[in-house]
mmCIF file of C-alpha atoms in Angstrom:
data_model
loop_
_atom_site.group_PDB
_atom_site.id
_atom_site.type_symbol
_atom_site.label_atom_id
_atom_site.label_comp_id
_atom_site.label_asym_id
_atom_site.label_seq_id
_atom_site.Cartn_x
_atom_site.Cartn_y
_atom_site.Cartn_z
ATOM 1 C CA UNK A 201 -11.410 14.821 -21.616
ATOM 2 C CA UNK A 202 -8.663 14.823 -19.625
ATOM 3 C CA UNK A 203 -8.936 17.094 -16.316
ATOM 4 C CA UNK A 204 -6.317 20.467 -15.936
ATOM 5 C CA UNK A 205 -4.039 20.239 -13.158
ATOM 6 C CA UNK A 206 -5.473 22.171 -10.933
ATOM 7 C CA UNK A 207 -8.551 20.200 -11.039
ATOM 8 C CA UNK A 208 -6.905 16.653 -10.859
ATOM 9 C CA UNK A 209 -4.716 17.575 -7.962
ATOM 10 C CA UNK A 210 -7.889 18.920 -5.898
ATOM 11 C CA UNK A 211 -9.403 14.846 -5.837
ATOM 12 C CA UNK A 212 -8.002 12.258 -3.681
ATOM 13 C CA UNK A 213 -5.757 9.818 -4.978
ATOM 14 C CA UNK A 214 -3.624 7.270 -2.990
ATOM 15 C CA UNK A 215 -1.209 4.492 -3.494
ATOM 16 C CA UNK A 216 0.150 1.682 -1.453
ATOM 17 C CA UNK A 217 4.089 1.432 -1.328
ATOM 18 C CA UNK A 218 4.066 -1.347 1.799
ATOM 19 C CA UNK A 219 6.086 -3.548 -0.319
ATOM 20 C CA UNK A 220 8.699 -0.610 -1.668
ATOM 21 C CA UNK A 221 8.947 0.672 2.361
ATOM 22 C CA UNK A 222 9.829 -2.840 3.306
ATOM 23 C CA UNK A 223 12.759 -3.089 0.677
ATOM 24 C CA UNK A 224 13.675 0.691 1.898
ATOM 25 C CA UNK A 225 14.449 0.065 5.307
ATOM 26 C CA UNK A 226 16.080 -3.594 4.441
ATOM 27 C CA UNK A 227 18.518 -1.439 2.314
ATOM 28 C CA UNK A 228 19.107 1.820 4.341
ATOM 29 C CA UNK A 229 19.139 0.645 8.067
ATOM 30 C CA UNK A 230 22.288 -1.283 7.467
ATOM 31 C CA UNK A 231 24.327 1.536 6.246
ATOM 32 C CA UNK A 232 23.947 2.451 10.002
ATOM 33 C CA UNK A 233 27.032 2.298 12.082
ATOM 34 C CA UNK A 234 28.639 4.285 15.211
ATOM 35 C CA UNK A 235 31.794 4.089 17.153
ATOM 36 C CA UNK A 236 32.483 4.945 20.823
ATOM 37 C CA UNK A 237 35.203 6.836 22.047
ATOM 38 C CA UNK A 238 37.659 4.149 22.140
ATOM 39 C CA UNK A 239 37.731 3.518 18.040
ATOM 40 C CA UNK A 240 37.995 -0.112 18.664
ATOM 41 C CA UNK A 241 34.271 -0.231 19.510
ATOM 42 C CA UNK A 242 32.035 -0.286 17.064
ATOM 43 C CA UNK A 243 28.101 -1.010 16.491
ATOM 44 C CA UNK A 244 26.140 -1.583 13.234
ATOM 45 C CA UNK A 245 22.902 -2.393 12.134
ATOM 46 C CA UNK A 246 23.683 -6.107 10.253
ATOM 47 C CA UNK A 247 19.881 -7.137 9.165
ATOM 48 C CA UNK A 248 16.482 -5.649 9.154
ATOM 49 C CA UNK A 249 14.454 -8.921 10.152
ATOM 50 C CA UNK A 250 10.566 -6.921 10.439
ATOM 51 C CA UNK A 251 9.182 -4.250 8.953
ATOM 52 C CA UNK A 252 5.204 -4.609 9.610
ATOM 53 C CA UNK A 253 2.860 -2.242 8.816
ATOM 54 C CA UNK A 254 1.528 0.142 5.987
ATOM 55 C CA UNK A 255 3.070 2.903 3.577
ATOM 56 C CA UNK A 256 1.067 4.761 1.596
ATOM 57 C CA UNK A 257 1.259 8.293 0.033
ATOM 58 C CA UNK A 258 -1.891 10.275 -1.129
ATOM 59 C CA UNK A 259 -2.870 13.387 -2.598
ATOM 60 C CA UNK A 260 -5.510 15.987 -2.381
ATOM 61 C CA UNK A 261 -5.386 19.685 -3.186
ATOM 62 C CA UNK A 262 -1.917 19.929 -4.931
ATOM 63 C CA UNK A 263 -0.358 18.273 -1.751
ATOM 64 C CA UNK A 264 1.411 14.862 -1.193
ATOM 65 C CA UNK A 265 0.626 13.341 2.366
ATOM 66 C CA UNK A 266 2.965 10.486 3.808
ATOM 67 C CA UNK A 267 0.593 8.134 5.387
ATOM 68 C CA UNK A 268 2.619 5.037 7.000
ATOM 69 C CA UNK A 269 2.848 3.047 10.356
ATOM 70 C CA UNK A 270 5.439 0.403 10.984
ATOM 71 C CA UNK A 271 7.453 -1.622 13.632
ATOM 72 C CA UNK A 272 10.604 -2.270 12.617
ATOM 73 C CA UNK A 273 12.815 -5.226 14.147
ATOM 74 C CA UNK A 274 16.360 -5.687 13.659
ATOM 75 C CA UNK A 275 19.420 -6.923 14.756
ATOM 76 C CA UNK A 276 22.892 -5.354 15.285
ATOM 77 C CA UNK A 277 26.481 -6.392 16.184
ATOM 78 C CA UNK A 278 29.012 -4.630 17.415
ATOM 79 C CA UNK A 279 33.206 -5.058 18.531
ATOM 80 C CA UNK A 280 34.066 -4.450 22.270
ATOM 81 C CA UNK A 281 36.981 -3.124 23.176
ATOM 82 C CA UNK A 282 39.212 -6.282 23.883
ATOM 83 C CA UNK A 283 37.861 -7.712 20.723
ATOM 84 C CA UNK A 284 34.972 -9.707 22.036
ATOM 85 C CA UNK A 285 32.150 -9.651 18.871
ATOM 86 C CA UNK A 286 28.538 -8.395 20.687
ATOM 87 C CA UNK A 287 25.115 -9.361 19.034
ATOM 88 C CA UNK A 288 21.852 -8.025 20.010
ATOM 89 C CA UNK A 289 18.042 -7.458 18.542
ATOM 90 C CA UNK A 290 16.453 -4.174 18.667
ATOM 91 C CA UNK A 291 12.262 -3.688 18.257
ATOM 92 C CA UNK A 292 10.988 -0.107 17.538
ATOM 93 C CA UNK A 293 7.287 -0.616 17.917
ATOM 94 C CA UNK A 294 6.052 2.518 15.636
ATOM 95 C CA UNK A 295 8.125 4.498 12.490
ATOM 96 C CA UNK A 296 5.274 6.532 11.424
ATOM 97 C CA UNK A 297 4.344 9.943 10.039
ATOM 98 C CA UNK A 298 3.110 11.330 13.685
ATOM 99 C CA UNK A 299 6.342 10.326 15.281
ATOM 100 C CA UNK A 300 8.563 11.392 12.939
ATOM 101 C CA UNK A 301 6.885 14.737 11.214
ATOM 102 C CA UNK A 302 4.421 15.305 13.672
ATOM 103 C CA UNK A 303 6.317 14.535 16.716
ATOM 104 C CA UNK A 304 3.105 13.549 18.292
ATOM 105 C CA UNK A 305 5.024 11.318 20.427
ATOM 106 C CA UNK A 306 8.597 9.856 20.895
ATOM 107 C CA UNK A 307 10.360 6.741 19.653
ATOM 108 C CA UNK A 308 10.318 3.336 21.764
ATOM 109 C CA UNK A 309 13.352 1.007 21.527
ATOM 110 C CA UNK A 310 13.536 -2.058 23.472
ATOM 111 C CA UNK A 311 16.793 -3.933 23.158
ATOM 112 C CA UNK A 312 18.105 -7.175 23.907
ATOM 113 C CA UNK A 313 21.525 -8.639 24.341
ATOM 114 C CA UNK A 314 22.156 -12.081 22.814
ATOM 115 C CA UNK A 315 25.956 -12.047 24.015
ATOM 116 C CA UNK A 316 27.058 -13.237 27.283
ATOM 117 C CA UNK A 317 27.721 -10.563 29.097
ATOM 118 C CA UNK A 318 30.874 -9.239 30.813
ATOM 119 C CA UNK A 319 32.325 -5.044 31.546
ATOM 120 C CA UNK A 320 33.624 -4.904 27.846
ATOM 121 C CA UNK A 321 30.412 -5.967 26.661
ATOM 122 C CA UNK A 322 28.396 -4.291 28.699
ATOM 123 C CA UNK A 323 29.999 -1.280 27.810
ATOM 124 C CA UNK A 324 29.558 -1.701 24.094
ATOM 125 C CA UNK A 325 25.568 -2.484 24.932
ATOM 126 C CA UNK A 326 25.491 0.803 26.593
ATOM 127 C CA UNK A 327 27.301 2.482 23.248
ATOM 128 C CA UNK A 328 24.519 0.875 21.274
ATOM 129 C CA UNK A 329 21.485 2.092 23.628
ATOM 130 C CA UNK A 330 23.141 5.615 23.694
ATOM 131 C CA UNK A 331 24.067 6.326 19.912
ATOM 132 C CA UNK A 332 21.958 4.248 17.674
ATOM 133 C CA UNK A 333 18.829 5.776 18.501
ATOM 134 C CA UNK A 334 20.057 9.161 17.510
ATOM 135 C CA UNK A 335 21.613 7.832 14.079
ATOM 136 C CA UNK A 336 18.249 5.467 13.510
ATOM 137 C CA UNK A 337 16.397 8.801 13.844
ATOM 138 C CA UNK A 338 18.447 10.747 11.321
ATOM 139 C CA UNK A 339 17.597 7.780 8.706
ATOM 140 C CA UNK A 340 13.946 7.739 9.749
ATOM 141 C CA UNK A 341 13.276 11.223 8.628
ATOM 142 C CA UNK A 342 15.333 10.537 5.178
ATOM 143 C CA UNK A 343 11.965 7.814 4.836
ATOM 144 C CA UNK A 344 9.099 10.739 4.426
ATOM 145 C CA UNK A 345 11.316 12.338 1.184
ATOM 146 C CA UNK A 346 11.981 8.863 -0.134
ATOM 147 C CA UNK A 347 8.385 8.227 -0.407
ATOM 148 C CA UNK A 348 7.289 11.145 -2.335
ATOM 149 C CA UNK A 349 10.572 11.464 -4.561
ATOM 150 C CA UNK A 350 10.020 7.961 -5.382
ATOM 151 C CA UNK A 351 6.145 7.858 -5.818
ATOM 152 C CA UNK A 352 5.208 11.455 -5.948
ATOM 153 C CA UNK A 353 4.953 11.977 -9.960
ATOM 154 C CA UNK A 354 2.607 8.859 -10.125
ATOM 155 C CA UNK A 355 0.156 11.166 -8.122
ATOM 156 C CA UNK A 356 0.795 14.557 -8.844
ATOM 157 C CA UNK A 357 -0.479 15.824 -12.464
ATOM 158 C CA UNK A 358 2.363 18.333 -14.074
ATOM 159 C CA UNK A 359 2.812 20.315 -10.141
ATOM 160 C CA UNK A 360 5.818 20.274 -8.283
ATOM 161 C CA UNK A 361 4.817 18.213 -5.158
ATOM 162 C CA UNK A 362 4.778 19.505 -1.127
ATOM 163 C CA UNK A 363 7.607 18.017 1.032
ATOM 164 C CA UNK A 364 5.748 18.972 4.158
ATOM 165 C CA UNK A 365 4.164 15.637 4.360
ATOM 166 C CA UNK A 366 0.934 16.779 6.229
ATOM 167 C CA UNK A 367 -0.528 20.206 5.430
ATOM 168 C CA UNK A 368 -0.214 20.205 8.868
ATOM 169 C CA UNK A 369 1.811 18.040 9.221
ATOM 170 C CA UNK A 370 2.551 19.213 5.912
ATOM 171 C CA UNK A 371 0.723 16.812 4.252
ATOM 172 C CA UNK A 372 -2.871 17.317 2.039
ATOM 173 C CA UNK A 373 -5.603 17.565 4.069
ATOM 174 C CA UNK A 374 -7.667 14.230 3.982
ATOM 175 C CA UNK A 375 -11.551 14.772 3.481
ATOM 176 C CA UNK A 376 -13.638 15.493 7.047
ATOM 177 C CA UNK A 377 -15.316 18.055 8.419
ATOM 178 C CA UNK A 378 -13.888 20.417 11.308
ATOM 179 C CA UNK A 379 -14.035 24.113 12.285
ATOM 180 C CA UNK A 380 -10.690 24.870 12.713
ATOM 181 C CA UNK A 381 -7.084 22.846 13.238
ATOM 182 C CA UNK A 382 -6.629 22.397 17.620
ATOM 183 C CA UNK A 383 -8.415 25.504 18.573
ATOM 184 C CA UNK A 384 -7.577 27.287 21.058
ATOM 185 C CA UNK A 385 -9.194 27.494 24.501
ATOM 186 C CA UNK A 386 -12.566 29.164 24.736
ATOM 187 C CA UNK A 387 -15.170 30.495 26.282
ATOM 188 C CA UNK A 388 -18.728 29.917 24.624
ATOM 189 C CA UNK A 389 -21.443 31.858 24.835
ATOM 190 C CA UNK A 390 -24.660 30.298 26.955
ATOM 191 C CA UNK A 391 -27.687 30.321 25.382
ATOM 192 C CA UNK A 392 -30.630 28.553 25.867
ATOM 193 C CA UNK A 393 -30.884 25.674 23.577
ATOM 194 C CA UNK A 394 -34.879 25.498 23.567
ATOM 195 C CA UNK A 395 -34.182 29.015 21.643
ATOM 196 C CA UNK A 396 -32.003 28.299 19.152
ATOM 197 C CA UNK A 397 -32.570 28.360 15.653
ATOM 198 C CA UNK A 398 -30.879 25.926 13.615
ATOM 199 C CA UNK A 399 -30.076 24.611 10.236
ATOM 200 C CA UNK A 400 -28.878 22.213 7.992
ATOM 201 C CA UNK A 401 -25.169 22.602 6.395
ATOM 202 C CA UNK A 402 -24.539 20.251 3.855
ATOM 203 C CA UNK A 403 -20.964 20.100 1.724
ATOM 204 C CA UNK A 404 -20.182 17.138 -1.192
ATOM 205 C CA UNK A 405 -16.597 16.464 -2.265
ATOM 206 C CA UNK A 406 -15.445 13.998 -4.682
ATOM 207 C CA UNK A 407 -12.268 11.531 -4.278
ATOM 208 C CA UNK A 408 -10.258 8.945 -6.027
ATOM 209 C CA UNK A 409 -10.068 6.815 -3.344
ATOM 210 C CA UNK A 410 -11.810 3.580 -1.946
ATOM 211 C CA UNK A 411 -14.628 4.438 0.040
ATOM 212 C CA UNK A 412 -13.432 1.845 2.521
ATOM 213 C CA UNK A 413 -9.945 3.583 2.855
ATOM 214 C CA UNK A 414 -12.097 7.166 3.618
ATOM 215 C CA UNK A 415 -13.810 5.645 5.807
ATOM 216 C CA UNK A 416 -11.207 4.017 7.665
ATOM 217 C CA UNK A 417 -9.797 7.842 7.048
ATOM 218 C CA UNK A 418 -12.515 9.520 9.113
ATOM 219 C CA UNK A 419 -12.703 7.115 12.034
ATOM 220 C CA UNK A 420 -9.205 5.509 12.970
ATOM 221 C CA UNK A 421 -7.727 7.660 15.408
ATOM 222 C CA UNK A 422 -4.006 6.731 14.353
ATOM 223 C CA UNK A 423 -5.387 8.012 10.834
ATOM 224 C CA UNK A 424 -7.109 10.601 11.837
ATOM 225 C CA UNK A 425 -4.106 13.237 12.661
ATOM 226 C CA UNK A 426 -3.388 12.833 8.689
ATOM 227 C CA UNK A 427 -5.988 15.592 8.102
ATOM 228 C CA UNK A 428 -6.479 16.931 11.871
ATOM 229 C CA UNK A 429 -2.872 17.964 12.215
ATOM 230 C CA UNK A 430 -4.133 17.282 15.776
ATOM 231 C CA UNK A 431 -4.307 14.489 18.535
ATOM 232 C CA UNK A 432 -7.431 12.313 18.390
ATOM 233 C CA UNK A 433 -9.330 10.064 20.173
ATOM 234 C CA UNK A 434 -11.693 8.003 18.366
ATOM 235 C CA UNK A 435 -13.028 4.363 18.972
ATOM 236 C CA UNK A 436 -15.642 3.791 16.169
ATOM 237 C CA UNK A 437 -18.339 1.984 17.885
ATOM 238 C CA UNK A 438 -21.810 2.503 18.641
ATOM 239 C CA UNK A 439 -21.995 4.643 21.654
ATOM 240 C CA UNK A 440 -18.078 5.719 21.907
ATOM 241 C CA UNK A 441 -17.244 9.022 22.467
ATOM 242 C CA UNK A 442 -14.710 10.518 20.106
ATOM 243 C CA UNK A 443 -12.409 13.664 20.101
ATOM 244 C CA UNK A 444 -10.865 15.650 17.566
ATOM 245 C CA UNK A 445 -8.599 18.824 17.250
ATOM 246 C CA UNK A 446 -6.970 17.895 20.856
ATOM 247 C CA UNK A 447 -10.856 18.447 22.156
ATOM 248 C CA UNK A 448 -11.743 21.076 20.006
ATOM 249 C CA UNK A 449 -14.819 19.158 18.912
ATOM 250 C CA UNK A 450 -16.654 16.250 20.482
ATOM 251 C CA UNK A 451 -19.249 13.768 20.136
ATOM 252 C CA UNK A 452 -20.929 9.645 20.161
ATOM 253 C CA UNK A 453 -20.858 7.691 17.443
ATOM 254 C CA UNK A 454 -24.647 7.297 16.263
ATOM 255 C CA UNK A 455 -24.268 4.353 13.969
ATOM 256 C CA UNK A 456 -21.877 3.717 11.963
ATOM 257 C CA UNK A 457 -22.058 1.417 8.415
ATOM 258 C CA UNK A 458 -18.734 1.102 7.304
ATOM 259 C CA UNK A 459 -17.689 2.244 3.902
ATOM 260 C CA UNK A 460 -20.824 3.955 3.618
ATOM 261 C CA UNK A 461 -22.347 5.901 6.536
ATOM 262 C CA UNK A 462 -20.780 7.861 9.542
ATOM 263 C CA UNK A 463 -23.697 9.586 12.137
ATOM 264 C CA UNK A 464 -22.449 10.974 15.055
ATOM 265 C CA UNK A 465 -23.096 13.756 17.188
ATOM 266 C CA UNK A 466 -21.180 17.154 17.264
ATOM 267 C CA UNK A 467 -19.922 19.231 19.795
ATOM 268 C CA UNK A 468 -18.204 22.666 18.797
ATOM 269 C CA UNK A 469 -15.767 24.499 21.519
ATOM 270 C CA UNK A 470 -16.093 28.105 19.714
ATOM 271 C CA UNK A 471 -16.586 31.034 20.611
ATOM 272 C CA UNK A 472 -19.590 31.037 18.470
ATOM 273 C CA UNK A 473 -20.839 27.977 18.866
ATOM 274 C CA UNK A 474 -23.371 28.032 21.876
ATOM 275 C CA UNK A 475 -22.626 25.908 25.425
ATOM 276 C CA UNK A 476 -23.742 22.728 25.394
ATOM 277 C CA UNK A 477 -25.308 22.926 21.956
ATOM 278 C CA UNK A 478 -25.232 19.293 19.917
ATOM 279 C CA UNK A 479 -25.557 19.389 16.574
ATOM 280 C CA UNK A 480 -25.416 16.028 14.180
ATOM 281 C CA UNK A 481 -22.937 15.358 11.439
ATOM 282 C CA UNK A 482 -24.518 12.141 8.962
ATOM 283 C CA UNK A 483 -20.983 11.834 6.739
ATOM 284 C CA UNK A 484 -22.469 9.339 3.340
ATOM 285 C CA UNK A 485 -20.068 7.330 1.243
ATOM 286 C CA UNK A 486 -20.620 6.842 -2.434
ATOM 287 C CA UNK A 487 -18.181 4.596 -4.229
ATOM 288 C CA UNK A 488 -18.297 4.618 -7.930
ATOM 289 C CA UNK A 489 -16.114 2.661 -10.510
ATOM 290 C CA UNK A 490 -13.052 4.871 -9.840
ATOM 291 C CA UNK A 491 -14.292 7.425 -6.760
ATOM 292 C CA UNK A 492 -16.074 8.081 -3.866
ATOM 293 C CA UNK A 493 -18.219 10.738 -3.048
ATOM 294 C CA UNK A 494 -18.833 12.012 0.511
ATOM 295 C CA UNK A 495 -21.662 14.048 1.749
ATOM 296 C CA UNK A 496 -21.191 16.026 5.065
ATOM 297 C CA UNK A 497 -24.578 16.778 6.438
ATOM 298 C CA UNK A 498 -24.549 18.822 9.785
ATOM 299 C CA UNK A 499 -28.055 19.715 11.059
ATOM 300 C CA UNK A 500 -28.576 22.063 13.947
ATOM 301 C CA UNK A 501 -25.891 24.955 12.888
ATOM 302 C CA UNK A 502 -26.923 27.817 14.697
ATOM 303 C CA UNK A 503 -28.190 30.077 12.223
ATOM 304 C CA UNK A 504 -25.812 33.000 12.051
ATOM 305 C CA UNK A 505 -22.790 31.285 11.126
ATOM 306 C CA UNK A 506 -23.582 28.709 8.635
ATOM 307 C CA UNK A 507 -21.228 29.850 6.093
ATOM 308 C CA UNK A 508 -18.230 29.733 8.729
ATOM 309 C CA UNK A 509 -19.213 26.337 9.468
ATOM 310 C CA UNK A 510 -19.500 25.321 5.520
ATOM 311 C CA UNK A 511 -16.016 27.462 4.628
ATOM 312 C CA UNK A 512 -13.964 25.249 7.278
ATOM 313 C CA UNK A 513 -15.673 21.761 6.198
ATOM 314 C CA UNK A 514 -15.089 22.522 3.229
ATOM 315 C CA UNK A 515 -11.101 23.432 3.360
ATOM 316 C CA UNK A 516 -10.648 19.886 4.866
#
C-alpha cells in the first residue's frame, strides 16, 4: 500500500547528484564575465578544470535540504587595456551549503597569474581579484535552487518542495537529538547531583536512508550544521569531546561503532537542566532492505522534564 504524502515526506530520503553538480558548474561558471572601467578590459571565466566534492539533496518532514561541499578550480582570461591577453587559475577551496545559505563562514579565493606581468596586466589581475568574486558569488547561490528544481520531485511525494535549503538553514531537519537550535546563554540551576532523580528518555524514528550516511550524519561536524542550523565541533573518536548548538550541548564520545552505534555523554546548558549534570545519549542504527531505524536512548533526564526533553528530540 502505497504511503499518503504526509507520511512519505516525514521519512528520510536522499540522493546523490555529484555527477549532475559537476556538469552544473562546468556549464554555468563560464557564462561569467566582468569589465573594468576602461571597456577594453575584460575578464571571464574560460574552463572549470575541478569540481571535487559531494552534492546531495535529501528530504525529511515535507522539506528538501541541499547537502553539498566542493572546491572548485578554474581558470580565467582576461584583455588588458593595451591589448595584452592575461591568463590566470583561480582555487575556491569550499562551495557548500554553510557558506553559501548558512553563511557560516566566508569564501576563500587564491589566485594565480600565469601571464608575465607588467602595469597593464597587473591592473587587469587586480580587476579580476576585485569583481569576480562578487559575480562567482551571485552564480553560487543560483546552485542551491538548481538542485532542488532539478531533483526535488524525485524526492518529494505530490508537495510543493521548501526552497529554504536547511530548516534552518532552511533545509529538513536531519535525524539527532538536541534541546533546542543555538540556545541562548544561561544560567543553570545547581543542584546536587547525588540527589537527582533520573530517567530514561527513549525516541525511535524511521528513515530511507543508509545507515552509514546517518551515521556519518550525526558525527561529521561539516555535516552536522545540516540539522543543527548551528556551528559544531565534533571529532568522532573515542575520548573526543564534541559540541553542538554553538555549545549549547556537550559531551565525549563513549564508543562509537560506525553505522550502527553512537554512545556519548551529554551535557545540557538549560535553564532546566541542572549544573554539571551528565546524562548519556546511546543513538542505535538499524538498517533494513530499504531504511534505517534509529533509537535515541538518553538515560539520566532529570525527572521533571522528560517530555521537554522527548518533544525537542523528537522535532529533529
Amino acid at each position: 500500500m502505497a504511503l499518503p504524502p504526509s507520511t512519505a515526506n516525514w521519512h528520510w530520503k536522499n540522493k546523490n547528484v555529484s555527477r549532475w553538480g559537476s556538469e552544473w558548474f562546468e556549464r554555468e561558471l563560464v557564462t561569467i564575465s566582468v569589465k573594468g572601467d576602461n571597456e577594453s578590459e575584460v575578464v571571464s571565466v574560460s574552463k572549470v578544470t575541478e569540481v571535487d566534492g559531494d552534492v546531495e539533496l535529501g528530504q525529511r518532514k515535507s522539506k528538501l535540504i541541499t547537502i553539498y561541499d566542493c572546491k572548485i578550480v578554474l581558470t580565467w582570461t582576461g584583455t588588458a587595456s593595451d591589448g595584452t591577453e592575461v591568463n590566470g587559475s583561480l582555487t575556491i577551496p569550499e562551495v557548500s551549503h554553510e557558506v553559501t545559505l548558512d553563511r557560516l563562514s566566508d569564501y576563500t579565493y587564491h589566485w594565480s597569474l600565469s601571464t608575465s606581468t607588467s602595469p597593464t596586466v597587473e591592473a587587469l589581475f587586480q580587476l579580476a581579484k576585485s569583481r569576480l568574486p562578487a559575480a562567482l558569488e551571485a552564480k553560487f547561490a543560483e546552485f542551491p535552487v538548481a538542485i532542488i528544481d532539478t531533483h526535488g520531485k524525485d524526492l518529494t511525494v505530490s508537495i510543493e518542495p521548501s526552497r529554504v535549503g536547511t530548516p534552518i538553514s532552511g533545509t529538513a531537519s536531519a535525524p539527532a537529538p538536541a534541546s533546542s537550535s543555538s540556545p541562548a546563554p544561561v544560567q543553570p540551576k545547581k543542584t546536587d547531583p547525588k540527589k537527582i532523580n533520573t530517567k530514561v528518555v527513549t525516541v525511535e524514528a524511521t528513515f530511507q536512508a543508509p545507515a552509514d550516511d546517518l551515521f556519518t550524519l550525526l558525527t561529521d561536524e561539516k555535516r552536522i550544521p545540516i540539522w543543527t542550523r548551528a556551528p559544531a565541533q565534533s571529532t568522532p573518536q573515542v575520548g573526543s569531546g564534541y559540541s553542538l548548538f554553538g555549545g549549547g550541548v556537550k559531551g565525549k564520545y563513549i564508543s562509537l561503532t560506525p553505522s550502527r552505534e553512537i554512545v556519548q555523554t551529554w551535557l545540557l546548558q538549560s535553564p532546566t537542566w541542572p549544573e554539571g549534570h551528565i546524562a548519556t545519549l546511546t543513538t542505535t542504527l538499524e538498517q533494513s532492505s530499504d531504511s534505517t531505524k534509529i533509537t535515541f536512548s538518553l538515560d539520566g533526564v532529570p525527572s521533571g522534564i522528560e517530555d521537554e526533553i522527548k518533544r525537542n528530540i523528537e522535532g529533529y
